[in-house]
Amino acid sequence: MAERNLLGYGGRPPDPRWPDGARVAVQFVLNVEEGGERSILNGDAQSEDYLHEMPGRPARMGERDLSVEGLFEYGSRAGVWRILELFRARDLPLTAFAVGRALELTPEIGRALSAAGHEIAGHGYRWIDYRTVPEDEERR
């Protein structure tokens, strides 16, 4: 059986010291994933069936699922720009968990995030199950 730490800090959590004596820290994260999902356009055998807002919807084998693609595309076509404007107006930073494929397809988003001074964190290359991907392929 794999070992798991179920106790954690055992009732003695660390005492963080936030700047200016703040009692809480908040991190805003924006996921940038559009185009990284499973899709016939990405050479996949099926459409995305897991990471979307329609639970239980089966994958479309060998064909595009325009409804699922549309859900993802809202983010790159409208959502990200609305969020960037909200954060600009309030002078707030955010971290973008960006999928590499998404930034390849919409480099404008990466440039906009960078120009606004936001942190861009690598969030994988694609939305696929990496458990079966050989290490040499994953390193490419």
CSV table of C-alpha atoms in Angstrom, one decimal:
chain,number,residue,atom,x,y,z
A,1,MET,CA,0.0,0.0,0.0
A,2,ALA,CA,1.2,3.5,-0.8
A,3,GLU,CA,2.1,5.6,2.2
A,4,ARG,CA,0.0,8.6,2.9
A,5,ASN,CA,0.4,11.3,5.5
A,6,LEU,CA,-3.1,11.6,7.0
A,7,LEU,CA,-2.1,13.5,10.1
A,8,GLY,CA,-0.5,16.6,8.5
A,9,TYR,CA,0.7,19.1,11.1
A,10,GLY,CA,-1.0,17.1,13.8
A,11,GLY,CA,-2.7,20.1,15.4
A,12,ARG,CA,0.4,22.3,15.2
A,13,PRO,CA,0.0,24.3,11.9
A,14,PRO,CA,2.7,26.7,10.8
A,15,ASP,CA,2.4,30.3,11.9
A,16,PRO,CA,2.7,32.3,8.6
A,17,ARG,CA,3.9,35.9,8.8
A,18,TRP,CA,2.1,37.8,6.0
A,19,PRO,CA,3.3,41.3,5.0
A,20,ASP,CA,1.9,44.2,7.1
A,21,GLY,CA,0.5,41.8,9.7
A,22,ALA,CA,-2.2,40.6,7.3
A,23,ARG,CA,-4.2,37.7,8.7
A,24,VAL,CA,-5.1,36.2,5.4
A,25,ALA,CA,-3.5,35.9,1.9
A,26,VAL,CA,-5.5,35.6,-1.3
A,27,GLN,CA,-4.2,34.4,-4.6
A,28,PHE,CA,-6.2,34.9,-7.8
A,29,VAL,CA,-5.7,32.2,-10.4
A,30,LEU,CA,-6.9,32.3,-14.0
A,31,ASN,CA,-6.7,29.0,-15.9
A,32,VAL,CA,-5.8,29.4,-19.5
A,33,GLU,CA,-6.6,26.1,-21.1
A,34,GLU,CA,-8.5,26.8,-24.4
A,35,GLY,CA,-7.2,24.6,-27.2
A,36,GLY,CA,-5.4,22.2,-24.8
A,37,GLU,CA,-8.4,20.0,-24.3
A,38,ARG,CA,-8.9,16.7,-26.2
A,39,SER,CA,-10.1,17.5,-29.7
A,40,ILE,CA,-10.1,16.0,-33.2
A,41,LEU,CA,-8.3,19.2,-34.2
A,42,ASN,CA,-5.4,18.2,-31.8
A,43,GLY,CA,-5.2,14.8,-33.4
A,44,ASP,CA,-7.1,13.1,-30.6
A,45,ALA,CA,-9.5,10.2,-31.3
A,46,GLN,CA,-12.3,11.9,-29.4
A,47,SER,CA,-13.6,15.1,-28.1
A,48,GLU,CA,-13.1,16.3,-24.5
A,49,ASP,CA,-15.4,14.4,-22.1
A,50,TYR,CA,-14.2,15.4,-18.7
A,51,LEU,CA,-13.0,18.9,-18.2
A,52,HIS,CA,-16.1,20.9,-19.1
A,53,GLU,CA,-19.4,22.2,-17.6
A,54,MET,CA,-21.6,19.3,-18.9
A,55,PRO,CA,-21.0,16.4,-16.5
A,56,GLY,CA,-21.8,13.0,-17.9
A,57,ARG,CA,-21.7,14.1,-21.5
A,58,PRO,CA,-20.0,11.3,-23.4
A,59,ALA,CA,-17.0,11.9,-25.7
A,60,ARG,CA,-17.7,12.2,-29.4
A,61,MET,CA,-15.5,9.5,-31.0
A,62,GLY,CA,-14.0,10.6,-34.3
A,63,GLU,CA,-15.8,13.9,-34.5
A,64,ARG,CA,-15.7,17.4,-33.1
A,65,ASP,CA,-18.0,18.4,-30.2
A,66,LEU,CA,-18.8,22.0,-31.1
A,67,SER,CA,-20.7,22.5,-27.8
A,68,VAL,CA,-17.7,21.6,-25.7
A,69,GLU,CA,-15.3,23.5,-28.0
A,70,GLY,CA,-17.6,26.5,-27.6
A,71,LEU,CA,-17.4,26.3,-23.8
A,72,PHE,CA,-13.6,26.4,-23.9
A,73,GLU,CA,-13.6,29.1,-26.6
A,74,TYR,CA,-15.6,31.5,-24.4
A,75,GLY,CA,-12.5,31.8,-22.2
A,76,SER,CA,-10.1,32.8,-25.0
A,77,ARG,CA,-12.6,34.9,-27.0
A,78,ALA,CA,-14.2,36.8,-24.1
A,79,GLY,CA,-13.6,35.6,-20.6
A,80,VAL,CA,-9.9,36.3,-20.3
A,81,TRP,CA,-10.2,39.8,-21.7
A,82,ARG,CA,-13.0,40.6,-19.2
A,83,ILE,CA,-11.0,39.3,-16.3
A,84,LEU,CA,-7.9,41.2,-17.4
A,85,GLU,CA,-9.8,44.4,-17.5
A,86,LEU,CA,-11.3,43.8,-14.1
A,87,PHE,CA,-7.9,43.2,-12.6
A,88,ARG,CA,-6.4,46.2,-14.4
A,89,ALA,CA,-9.1,48.5,-13.1
A,90,ARG,CA,-8.4,47.4,-9.6
A,91,ASP,CA,-4.6,47.2,-10.0
A,92,LEU,CA,-4.6,43.5,-8.8
A,93,PRO,CA,-2.1,40.8,-9.7
A,94,LEU,CA,-3.1,37.3,-10.7
A,95,THR,CA,-1.4,34.1,-11.6
A,96,ALA,CA,-2.3,32.4,-14.9
A,97,PHE,CA,-2.1,28.6,-14.9
A,98,ALA,CA,-1.4,28.4,-18.6
A,99,VAL,CA,-1.5,25.2,-20.7
A,100,GLY,CA,1.3,25.4,-23.3
A,101,ARG,CA,-1.0,24.4,-26.2
A,102,ALA,CA,-3.4,27.2,-25.3
A,103,LEU,CA,-0.6,29.8,-25.5
A,104,GLU,CA,0.6,28.4,-28.8
A,105,LEU,CA,-2.8,28.9,-30.3
A,106,THR,CA,-3.5,32.3,-28.7
A,107,PRO,CA,-0.1,33.9,-28.1
A,108,GLU,CA,-1.9,37.3,-27.7
A,109,ILE,CA,-3.2,36.0,-24.4
A,110,GLY,CA,0.3,35.3,-23.2
A,111,ARG,CA,1.5,38.7,-24.3
A,112,ALA,CA,-1.4,40.4,-22.6
A,113,LEU,CA,-0.7,38.6,-19.3
A,114,SER,CA,3.0,39.4,-19.5
A,115,ALA,CA,2.4,43.1,-20.5
A,116,ALA,CA,0.1,43.5,-17.5
A,117,GLY,CA,2.8,42.1,-15.2
A,118,HIS,CA,0.9,38.9,-14.2
A,119,GLU,CA,2.6,35.7,-13.3
A,120,ILE,CA,2.4,32.9,-15.8
A,121,ALA,CA,2.7,29.4,-14.4
A,122,GLY,CA,3.2,26.3,-16.5
A,123,HIS,CA,0.1,24.1,-16.2
A,124,GLY,CA,1.2,21.3,-18.5
A,125,TYR,CA,1.2,21.2,-22.3
A,126,ARG,CA,-2.2,19.6,-23.0
A,127,TRP,CA,-5.2,18.2,-21.1
A,128,ILE,CA,-4.4,14.6,-21.5
A,129,ASP,CA,-3.8,11.7,-19.1
A,130,TYR,CA,0.0,11.7,-18.7
A,131,ARG,CA,0.1,8.4,-16.8
A,132,THR,CA,0.6,6.4,-19.9
A,133,VAL,CA,2.9,8.9,-21.8
A,134,PRO,CA,6.5,7.6,-22.1
A,135,GLU,CA,9.0,9.8,-20.3
A,136,ASP,CA,11.0,10.5,-23.5
A,137,GLU,CA,7.8,11.7,-25.2
A,138,GLU,CA,6.8,13.9,-22.3
A,139,ARG,CA,10.3,15.5,-22.3
A,140,ARG,CA,9.9,16.6,-25.9
